[in-house]
Amino acid sequence: MNKGLLVVVCGPSGVGKGTICKEIIEGNENVYLSISATTRNPRKGEVEGIHYYYKTEQQFERMIQNDELIEWAKYCDNYYGTPKVAIDNMLENGKDVILEIDVQGALQVKQNFPNCIMIFILPPSLLELKNRIVGRGTESSEVIQSRLLAAENELNHINEFEYIIVNDQLQSAVSYLVSIITAEKCKLKRSTIIIERMCGDDIPSDW
Ligand code: 5GP
């Protein structure tokens, strides 16, 4: 069995990457969406262990010290990180793993897992991005400002990514992401096991 793909999905807050990723895993047992740890407070409707693992600063810092995270970053005054548990297992068992993380984390993953697929989601425009963040009504105006600043910084790193998807229409963004994953799976370099088996086979006598 070939190992699963590690797919990094990045993009500014409010761009809709969470919604795209949720669509992808819906009914697809072969794709696992990593659940991050964070010190930010749960939003209304968010559930421990489904949206995030909610931690205190102290608990999060202990996770860093114990080397329990693949990557971590401080984003708008809160810690966010990807727990190692589950990811290795999923990849070894041929499942694709999606990390929906910020740019700082994405760059750490790229460094440590050079075979990962780096995808950046763009909004149709910056104005639309601002409208989406303000419109969801989950953040104070101070937090919105700091997320917009973070977005500017994230856009400056766009050249670190291999693929860009503009999220102007959810279903088309989802199908672009599915297509990228499918194309990556067909890459010769990712199909070593099947190639070894084929090329190692003896030609049948009735060939
Ligand atoms: P939110 O607070 O809106 O859920 O997430 C804020 C930002 O943190 C988003 O850009 C999101 O992708 C990012 N994020 C979520 N989980 C992680 C993680 O595990 N690591 C990193 N580096 N960023 C994360």
PDB file of C-alpha atoms and ligand atoms in Angstrom:
ATOM      1  CA  MET A   1       0.000   0.000   0.000  1.00  0.00           C
ATOM      2  CA  ASN A   2       1.274   3.477  -0.846  1.00  0.00           C
ATOM      3  CA  LYS A   3       1.433   5.930   2.030  1.00  0.00           C
ATOM      4  CA  GLY A   4      -1.287   8.564   2.260  1.00  0.00           C
ATOM      5  CA  LEU A   5      -0.711  12.123   1.111  1.00  0.00           C
ATOM      6  CA  LEU A   6      -0.064  14.961   3.520  1.00  0.00           C
ATOM      7  CA  VAL A   7      -2.052  17.918   2.196  1.00  0.00           C
ATOM      8  CA  VAL A   8      -1.482  21.385   3.667  1.00  0.00           C
ATOM      9  CA  VAL A   9      -4.383  23.772   3.119  1.00  0.00           C
ATOM     10  CA  CYS A  10      -3.581  27.336   3.970  1.00  0.00           C
ATOM     11  CA  GLY A  11      -5.035  30.776   3.411  1.00  0.00           C
ATOM     12  CA  PRO A  12      -6.167  33.847   5.303  1.00  0.00           C
ATOM     13  CA  SER A  13      -8.784  33.703   8.022  1.00  0.00           C
ATOM     14  CA  GLY A  14     -12.272  33.945   6.533  1.00  0.00           C
ATOM     15  CA  VAL A  15     -11.302  32.559   3.122  1.00  0.00           C
ATOM     16  CA  GLY A  16     -13.465  29.478   3.695  1.00  0.00           C
ATOM     17  CA  LYS A  17     -10.767  26.805   3.876  1.00  0.00           C
ATOM     18  CA  GLY A  18     -12.523  25.082   6.789  1.00  0.00           C
ATOM     19  CA  THR A  19     -15.740  24.764   4.790  1.00  0.00           C
ATOM     20  CA  ILE A  20     -13.879  23.411   1.750  1.00  0.00           C
ATOM     21  CA  CYS A  21     -12.040  20.830   3.865  1.00  0.00           C
ATOM     22  CA  LYS A  22     -15.221  19.697   5.594  1.00  0.00           C
ATOM     23  CA  GLU A  23     -16.856  19.125   2.197  1.00  0.00           C
ATOM     24  CA  ILE A  24     -13.905  16.988   1.139  1.00  0.00           C
ATOM     25  CA  ILE A  25     -14.025  14.647   4.129  1.00  0.00           C
ATOM     26  CA  GLU A  26     -17.794  14.292   4.077  1.00  0.00           C
ATOM     27  CA  GLY A  27     -18.454  10.658   3.174  1.00  0.00           C
ATOM     28  CA  ASN A  28     -14.814  10.070   2.222  1.00  0.00           C
ATOM     29  CA  GLU A  29     -13.256   7.616   4.632  1.00  0.00           C
ATOM     30  CA  ASN A  30      -9.917   7.810   2.897  1.00  0.00           C
ATOM     31  CA  VAL A  31      -9.301  11.398   3.916  1.00  0.00           C
ATOM     32  CA  TYR A  32      -8.672  12.497   7.479  1.00  0.00           C
ATOM     33  CA  LEU A  33      -8.931  16.139   8.546  1.00  0.00           C
ATOM     34  CA  SER A  34      -6.469  16.725  11.353  1.00  0.00           C
ATOM     35  CA  ILE A  35      -7.906  18.197  14.562  1.00  0.00           C
ATOM     36  CA  SER A  36      -5.657  20.912  15.958  1.00  0.00           C
ATOM     37  CA  ALA A  37      -4.975  21.971  19.503  1.00  0.00           C
ATOM     38  CA  THR A  38      -5.529  25.641  20.321  1.00  0.00           C
ATOM     39  CA  THR A  39      -5.614  28.057  23.224  1.00  0.00           C
ATOM     40  CA  ARG A  40      -8.334  30.194  21.670  1.00  0.00           C
ATOM     41  CA  ASN A  41     -11.776  30.049  23.227  1.00  0.00           C
ATOM     42  CA  PRO A  42     -14.393  27.878  21.517  1.00  0.00           C
ATOM     43  CA  ARG A  43     -16.807  29.803  19.279  1.00  0.00           C
ATOM     44  CA  LYS A  44     -20.512  29.247  19.665  1.00  0.00           C
ATOM     45  CA  GLY A  45     -21.312  25.774  18.360  1.00  0.00           C
ATOM     46  CA  GLU A  46     -17.738  24.504  18.392  1.00  0.00           C
ATOM     47  CA  VAL A  47     -17.179  21.177  20.114  1.00  0.00           C
ATOM     48  CA  GLU A  48     -14.096  19.809  21.914  1.00  0.00           C
ATOM     49  CA  GLY A  49     -12.473  17.022  19.895  1.00  0.00           C
ATOM     50  CA  ILE A  50     -14.442  17.871  16.743  1.00  0.00           C
ATOM     51  CA  HIS A  51     -13.387  21.407  15.889  1.00  0.00           C
ATOM     52  CA  TYR A  52     -10.333  21.673  18.124  1.00  0.00           C
ATOM     53  CA  TYR A  53      -8.766  20.330  21.289  1.00  0.00           C
ATOM     54  CA  TYR A  54      -9.063  23.371  23.546  1.00  0.00           C
ATOM     55  CA  LYS A  55      -6.046  23.840  25.808  1.00  0.00           C
ATOM     56  CA  THR A  56      -4.797  26.322  28.373  1.00  0.00           C
ATOM     57  CA  GLU A  57      -1.510  28.097  27.590  1.00  0.00           C
ATOM     58  CA  GLN A  58       0.182  25.901  30.159  1.00  0.00           C
ATOM     59  CA  GLN A  59      -1.166  22.695  28.625  1.00  0.00           C
ATOM     60  CA  PHE A  60      -0.175  23.838  25.136  1.00  0.00           C
ATOM     61  CA  GLU A  61       3.343  24.761  26.224  1.00  0.00           C
ATOM     62  CA  ARG A  62       3.676  21.337  27.789  1.00  0.00           C
ATOM     63  CA  MET A  63       2.691  19.777  24.450  1.00  0.00           C
ATOM     64  CA  ILE A  64       5.471  21.786  22.787  1.00  0.00           C
ATOM     65  CA  GLN A  65       8.024  20.696  25.400  1.00  0.00           C
ATOM     66  CA  ASN A  66       6.979  17.042  25.088  1.00  0.00           C
ATOM     67  CA  ASP A  67       7.390  17.209  21.305  1.00  0.00           C
ATOM     68  CA  GLU A  68       3.752  16.226  20.779  1.00  0.00           C
ATOM     69  CA  LEU A  69       3.164  18.566  17.824  1.00  0.00           C
ATOM     70  CA  ILE A  70       4.152  18.276  14.153  1.00  0.00           C
ATOM     71  CA  GLU A  71       4.091  22.079  13.953  1.00  0.00           C
ATOM     72  CA  TRP A  72       2.755  24.947  16.005  1.00  0.00           C
ATOM     73  CA  ALA A  73       2.407  28.717  15.737  1.00  0.00           C
ATOM     74  CA  LYS A  74       1.165  31.731  17.584  1.00  0.00           C
ATOM     75  CA  TYR A  75      -1.585  33.322  15.517  1.00  0.00           C
ATOM     76  CA  CYS A  76      -3.302  36.516  16.752  1.00  0.00           C
ATOM     77  CA  ASP A  77      -2.210  35.894  20.355  1.00  0.00           C
ATOM     78  CA  ASN A  78      -3.313  32.256  20.509  1.00  0.00           C
ATOM     79  CA  TYR A  79      -1.385  29.028  20.086  1.00  0.00           C
ATOM     80  CA  TYR A  80      -2.420  26.585  17.370  1.00  0.00           C
ATOM     81  CA  GLY A  81      -0.734  23.252  16.657  1.00  0.00           C
ATOM     82  CA  THR A  82      -1.080  19.887  14.943  1.00  0.00           C
ATOM     83  CA  PRO A  83      -0.864  16.879  17.301  1.00  0.00           C
ATOM     84  CA  LYS A  84       1.383  14.073  16.054  1.00  0.00           C
ATOM     85  CA  VAL A  85      -0.916  11.347  17.363  1.00  0.00           C
ATOM     86  CA  ALA A  86      -3.095   9.951  14.573  1.00  0.00           C
ATOM     87  CA  ILE A  87      -1.261  11.607  11.679  1.00  0.00           C
ATOM     88  CA  ASP A  88       1.564   9.045  11.347  1.00  0.00           C
ATOM     89  CA  ASN A  89      -0.897   6.223  11.759  1.00  0.00           C
ATOM     90  CA  MET A  90      -3.259   7.563   9.103  1.00  0.00           C
ATOM     91  CA  LEU A  91      -0.461   8.153   6.581  1.00  0.00           C
ATOM     92  CA  GLU A  92       1.037   4.687   7.180  1.00  0.00           C
ATOM     93  CA  ASN A  93      -2.400   3.160   6.582  1.00  0.00           C
ATOM     94  CA  GLY A  94      -2.686   4.885   3.218  1.00  0.00           C
ATOM     95  CA  LYS A  95      -5.112   7.595   4.324  1.00  0.00           C
ATOM     96  CA  ASP A  96      -4.673  11.134   3.058  1.00  0.00           C
ATOM     97  CA  VAL A  97      -4.344  13.705   5.818  1.00  0.00           C
ATOM     98  CA  ILE A  98      -5.409  17.336   5.452  1.00  0.00           C
ATOM     99  CA  LEU A  99      -3.861  19.989   7.684  1.00  0.00           C
ATOM    100  CA  GLU A 100      -5.845  23.220   7.681  1.00  0.00           C
ATOM    101  CA  ILE A 101      -3.288  25.555   9.217  1.00  0.00           C
ATOM    102  CA  ASP A 102      -1.748  29.026   9.014  1.00  0.00           C
ATOM    103  CA  VAL A 103       1.314  29.977   6.948  1.00  0.00           C
ATOM    104  CA  GLN A 104       3.814  29.758   9.822  1.00  0.00           C
ATOM    105  CA  GLY A 105       2.757  26.164  10.472  1.00  0.00           C
ATOM    106  CA  ALA A 106       2.643  25.345   6.754  1.00  0.00           C
ATOM    107  CA  LEU A 107       6.268  26.394   6.329  1.00  0.00           C
ATOM    108  CA  GLN A 108       7.337  24.129   9.208  1.00  0.00           C
ATOM    109  CA  VAL A 109       5.488  21.202   7.616  1.00  0.00           C
ATOM    110  CA  LYS A 110       7.067  21.903   4.230  1.00  0.00           C
ATOM    111  CA  GLN A 111      10.493  21.831   5.848  1.00  0.00           C
ATOM    112  CA  ASN A 112       9.912  18.582   7.722  1.00  0.00           C
ATOM    113  CA  PHE A 113       7.761  16.749   5.143  1.00  0.00           C
ATOM    114  CA  PRO A 114       9.105  17.811   1.735  1.00  0.00           C
ATOM    115  CA  ASN A 115       6.639  15.487  -0.040  1.00  0.00           C
ATOM    116  CA  CYS A 116       3.619  17.315   1.332  1.00  0.00           C
ATOM    117  CA  ILE A 117       1.280  19.146  -1.040  1.00  0.00           C
ATOM    118  CA  MET A 118       1.100  22.875  -0.375  1.00  0.00           C
ATOM    119  CA  ILE A 119      -2.188  24.531  -1.342  1.00  0.00           C
ATOM    120  CA  PHE A 120      -3.146  28.163  -0.779  1.00  0.00           C
ATOM    121  CA  ILE A 121      -6.778  29.299  -0.863  1.00  0.00           C
ATOM    122  CA  LEU A 122      -7.386  32.851  -2.057  1.00  0.00           C
ATOM    123  CA  PRO A 123     -10.504  34.998  -1.653  1.00  0.00           C
ATOM    124  CA  PRO A 124     -12.029  36.511  -4.815  1.00  0.00           C
ATOM    125  CA  SER A 125     -10.854  39.912  -3.491  1.00  0.00           C
ATOM    126  CA  LEU A 126      -9.504  41.480  -0.310  1.00  0.00           C
ATOM    127  CA  LEU A 127     -12.737  43.375   0.185  1.00  0.00           C
ATOM    128  CA  GLU A 128     -14.686  40.129  -0.011  1.00  0.00           C
ATOM    129  CA  LEU A 129     -12.319  38.620   2.572  1.00  0.00           C
ATOM    130  CA  LYS A 130     -12.962  41.475   4.982  1.00  0.00           C
ATOM    131  CA  ASN A 131     -16.723  41.203   4.427  1.00  0.00           C
ATOM    132  CA  ARG A 132     -16.605  37.477   5.191  1.00  0.00           C
ATOM    133  CA  ILE A 133     -14.646  37.931   8.438  1.00  0.00           C
ATOM    134  CA  VAL A 134     -16.851  40.791   9.614  1.00  0.00           C
ATOM    135  CA  GLY A 135     -20.016  39.042   8.393  1.00  0.00           C
ATOM    136  CA  ARG A 136     -19.540  35.861  10.401  1.00  0.00           C
ATOM    137  CA  GLY A 137     -19.726  37.973  13.542  1.00  0.00           C
ATOM    138  CA  THR A 138     -17.571  35.681  15.673  1.00  0.00           C
ATOM    139  CA  GLU A 139     -14.715  38.114  16.435  1.00  0.00           C
ATOM    140  CA  SER A 140     -14.375  41.489  18.135  1.00  0.00           C
ATOM    141  CA  SER A 141     -13.285  44.432  15.948  1.00  0.00           C
ATOM    142  CA  GLU A 142      -9.834  44.227  17.537  1.00  0.00           C
ATOM    143  CA  VAL A 143      -9.446  40.555  16.598  1.00  0.00           C
ATOM    144  CA  ILE A 144     -10.791  41.270  13.097  1.00  0.00           C
ATOM    145  CA  GLN A 145      -8.100  43.927  12.653  1.00  0.00           C
ATOM    146  CA  SER A 146      -5.364  41.570  13.768  1.00  0.00           C
ATOM    147  CA  ARG A 147      -6.685  38.801  11.475  1.00  0.00           C
ATOM    148  CA  LEU A 148      -6.669  41.217   8.522  1.00  0.00           C
ATOM    149  CA  LEU A 149      -3.073  42.114   9.334  1.00  0.00           C
ATOM    150  CA  ALA A 150      -2.196  38.417   9.550  1.00  0.00           C
ATOM    151  CA  ALA A 151      -3.896  37.905   6.164  1.00  0.00           C
ATOM    152  CA  GLU A 152      -1.640  40.514   4.584  1.00  0.00           C
ATOM    153  CA  ASN A 153       1.402  38.737   5.958  1.00  0.00           C
ATOM    154  CA  GLU A 154       0.126  35.335   4.786  1.00  0.00           C
ATOM    155  CA  LEU A 155      -0.440  36.622   1.244  1.00  0.00           C
ATOM    156  CA  ASN A 156       3.220  37.646   1.159  1.00  0.00           C
ATOM    157  CA  HIS A 157       4.181  33.957   1.437  1.00  0.00           C
ATOM    158  CA  ILE A 158       2.121  32.781  -1.489  1.00  0.00           C
ATOM    159  CA  ASN A 159       5.229  31.826  -3.469  1.00  0.00           C
ATOM    160  CA  GLU A 160       5.957  29.038  -0.990  1.00  0.00           C
ATOM    161  CA  PHE A 161       2.896  27.145  -2.308  1.00  0.00           C
ATOM    162  CA  GLU A 162       2.495  24.856  -5.307  1.00  0.00           C
ATOM    163  CA  TYR A 163      -1.221  25.297  -5.896  1.00  0.00           C
ATOM    164  CA  ILE A 164      -3.621  28.213  -5.670  1.00  0.00           C
ATOM    165  CA  ILE A 165      -7.402  27.894  -5.497  1.00  0.00           C
ATOM    166  CA  VAL A 166      -9.667  30.948  -5.608  1.00  0.00           C
ATOM    167  CA  ASN A 167     -12.693  30.341  -3.418  1.00  0.00           C
ATOM    168  CA  ASP A 168     -15.342  32.340  -5.210  1.00  0.00           C
ATOM    169  CA  GLN A 169     -17.707  29.404  -5.452  1.00  0.00           C
ATOM    170  CA  LEU A 170     -17.600  26.648  -2.847  1.00  0.00           C
ATOM    171  CA  GLN A 171     -18.343  23.655  -5.084  1.00  0.00           C
ATOM    172  CA  SER A 172     -15.803  24.625  -7.696  1.00  0.00           C
ATOM    173  CA  ALA A 173     -13.149  25.232  -5.021  1.00  0.00           C
ATOM    174  CA  VAL A 174     -13.927  21.767  -3.605  1.00  0.00           C
ATOM    175  CA  SER A 175     -13.627  20.127  -7.001  1.00  0.00           C
ATOM    176  CA  TYR A 176     -10.305  21.887  -7.654  1.00  0.00           C
ATOM    177  CA  LEU A 177      -8.975  20.544  -4.364  1.00  0.00           C
ATOM    178  CA  VAL A 178     -10.201  17.009  -5.163  1.00  0.00           C
ATOM    179  CA  SER A 179      -8.568  17.259  -8.603  1.00  0.00           C
ATOM    180  CA  ILE A 180      -5.241  18.339  -7.125  1.00  0.00           C
ATOM    181  CA  ILE A 181      -5.247  15.412  -4.689  1.00  0.00           C
ATOM    182  CA  THR A 182      -6.204  12.988  -7.480  1.00  0.00           C
ATOM    183  CA  ALA A 183      -3.471  14.281  -9.790  1.00  0.00           C
ATOM    184  CA  GLU A 184      -0.880  14.082  -7.010  1.00  0.00           C
ATOM    185  CA  LYS A 185      -1.859  10.461  -6.353  1.00  0.00           C
ATOM    186  CA  CYS A 186      -1.137   9.617  -9.992  1.00  0.00           C
ATOM    187  CA  LYS A 187       2.368  11.024  -9.877  1.00  0.00           C
ATOM    188  CA  LEU A 188       4.982   8.457 -10.783  1.00  0.00           C
ATOM    189  CA  LYS A 189       7.061   9.233  -7.704  1.00  0.00           C
ATOM    190  CA  ARG A 190       4.126   8.396  -5.436  1.00  0.00           C
ATOM    191  CA  SER A 191       3.376   5.039  -7.047  1.00  0.00           C
ATOM    192  CA  THR A 192       6.563   3.192  -6.175  1.00  0.00           C
ATOM    193  CA  ILE A 193       4.879   0.108  -4.719  1.00  0.00           C
ATOM    194  CA  ILE A 194       2.668  -0.680  -7.714  1.00  0.00           C
ATOM    195  CA  ILE A 195       5.547   0.001 -10.100  1.00  0.00           C
ATOM    196  CA  GLU A 196       7.895  -2.288  -8.175  1.00  0.00           C
ATOM    197  CA  ARG A 197       5.269  -5.021  -8.233  1.00  0.00           C
ATOM    198  CA  MET A 198       4.594  -4.681 -11.972  1.00  0.00           C
ATOM    199  CA  CYS A 199       8.190  -4.409 -13.001  1.00  0.00           C
ATOM    200  CA  GLY A 200       9.241  -7.232 -10.688  1.00  0.00           C
ATOM    201  CA  ASP A 201       6.616  -9.603 -12.135  1.00  0.00           C
ATOM    202  CA  ASP A 202       7.661 -12.352 -14.498  1.00  0.00           C
ATOM    203  CA  ILE A 203       5.993 -12.030 -17.890  1.00  0.00           C
ATOM    204  CA  PRO A 204       3.270 -14.739 -18.051  1.00  0.00           C
ATOM    205  CA  SER A 205       4.084 -17.613 -20.482  1.00  0.00           C
ATOM    206  CA  ASP A 206       0.893 -16.964 -22.502  1.00  0.00           C
ATOM    207  CA  TRP A 207       1.742 -13.258 -22.887  1.00  0.00           C
TER     208      TRP A 207
HETATM  209  P1  5GP B   1      -9.523  30.009  13.739  1.00  0.00           P
HETATM  210  O1  5GP B   1      -9.268  30.678  15.051  1.00  0.00           O
HETATM  211  O2  5GP B   1     -10.214  30.908  12.756  1.00  0.00           O
HETATM  212  O3  5GP B   1     -10.160  28.649  13.873  1.00  0.00           O
HETATM  213  O4  5GP B   1      -8.070  29.721  13.104  1.00  0.00           O
HETATM  214  C1  5GP B   1      -7.159  30.783  12.964  1.00  0.00           C
HETATM  215  C2  5GP B   1      -6.034  30.358  12.059  1.00  0.00           C
HETATM  216  O5  5GP B   1      -5.292  29.322  12.676  1.00  0.00           O
HETATM  217  C3  5GP B   1      -6.512  29.801  10.718  1.00  0.00           C
HETATM  218  O6  5GP B   1      -5.705  30.352   9.690  1.00  0.00           O
HETATM  219  C4  5GP B   1      -6.295  28.325  10.842  1.00  0.00           C
HETATM  220  O7  5GP B   1      -6.035  27.712   9.599  1.00  0.00           O
HETATM  221  C5  5GP B   1      -5.072  28.306  11.721  1.00  0.00           C
HETATM  222  N1  5GP B   1      -4.886  27.015  12.394  1.00  0.00           N
HETATM  223  C6  5GP B   1      -5.826  26.136  12.804  1.00  0.00           C
HETATM  224  N2  5GP B   1      -5.248  25.050  13.328  1.00  0.00           N
HETATM  225  C7  5GP B   1      -3.905  25.237  13.227  1.00  0.00           C
HETATM  226  C8  5GP B   1      -2.774  24.443  13.573  1.00  0.00           C
HETATM  227  O8  5GP B   1      -2.851  23.330  14.076  1.00  0.00           O
HETATM  228  N3  5GP B   1      -1.558  24.979  13.321  1.00  0.00           N
HETATM  229  C9  5GP B   1      -1.398  26.199  12.759  1.00  0.00           C
HETATM  230  N4  5GP B   1      -0.159  26.615  12.534  1.00  0.00           N
HETATM  231  N5  5GP B   1      -2.431  26.976  12.411  1.00  0.00           N
HETATM  232  C10 5GP B   1      -3.675  26.495  12.638  1.00  0.00           C
END
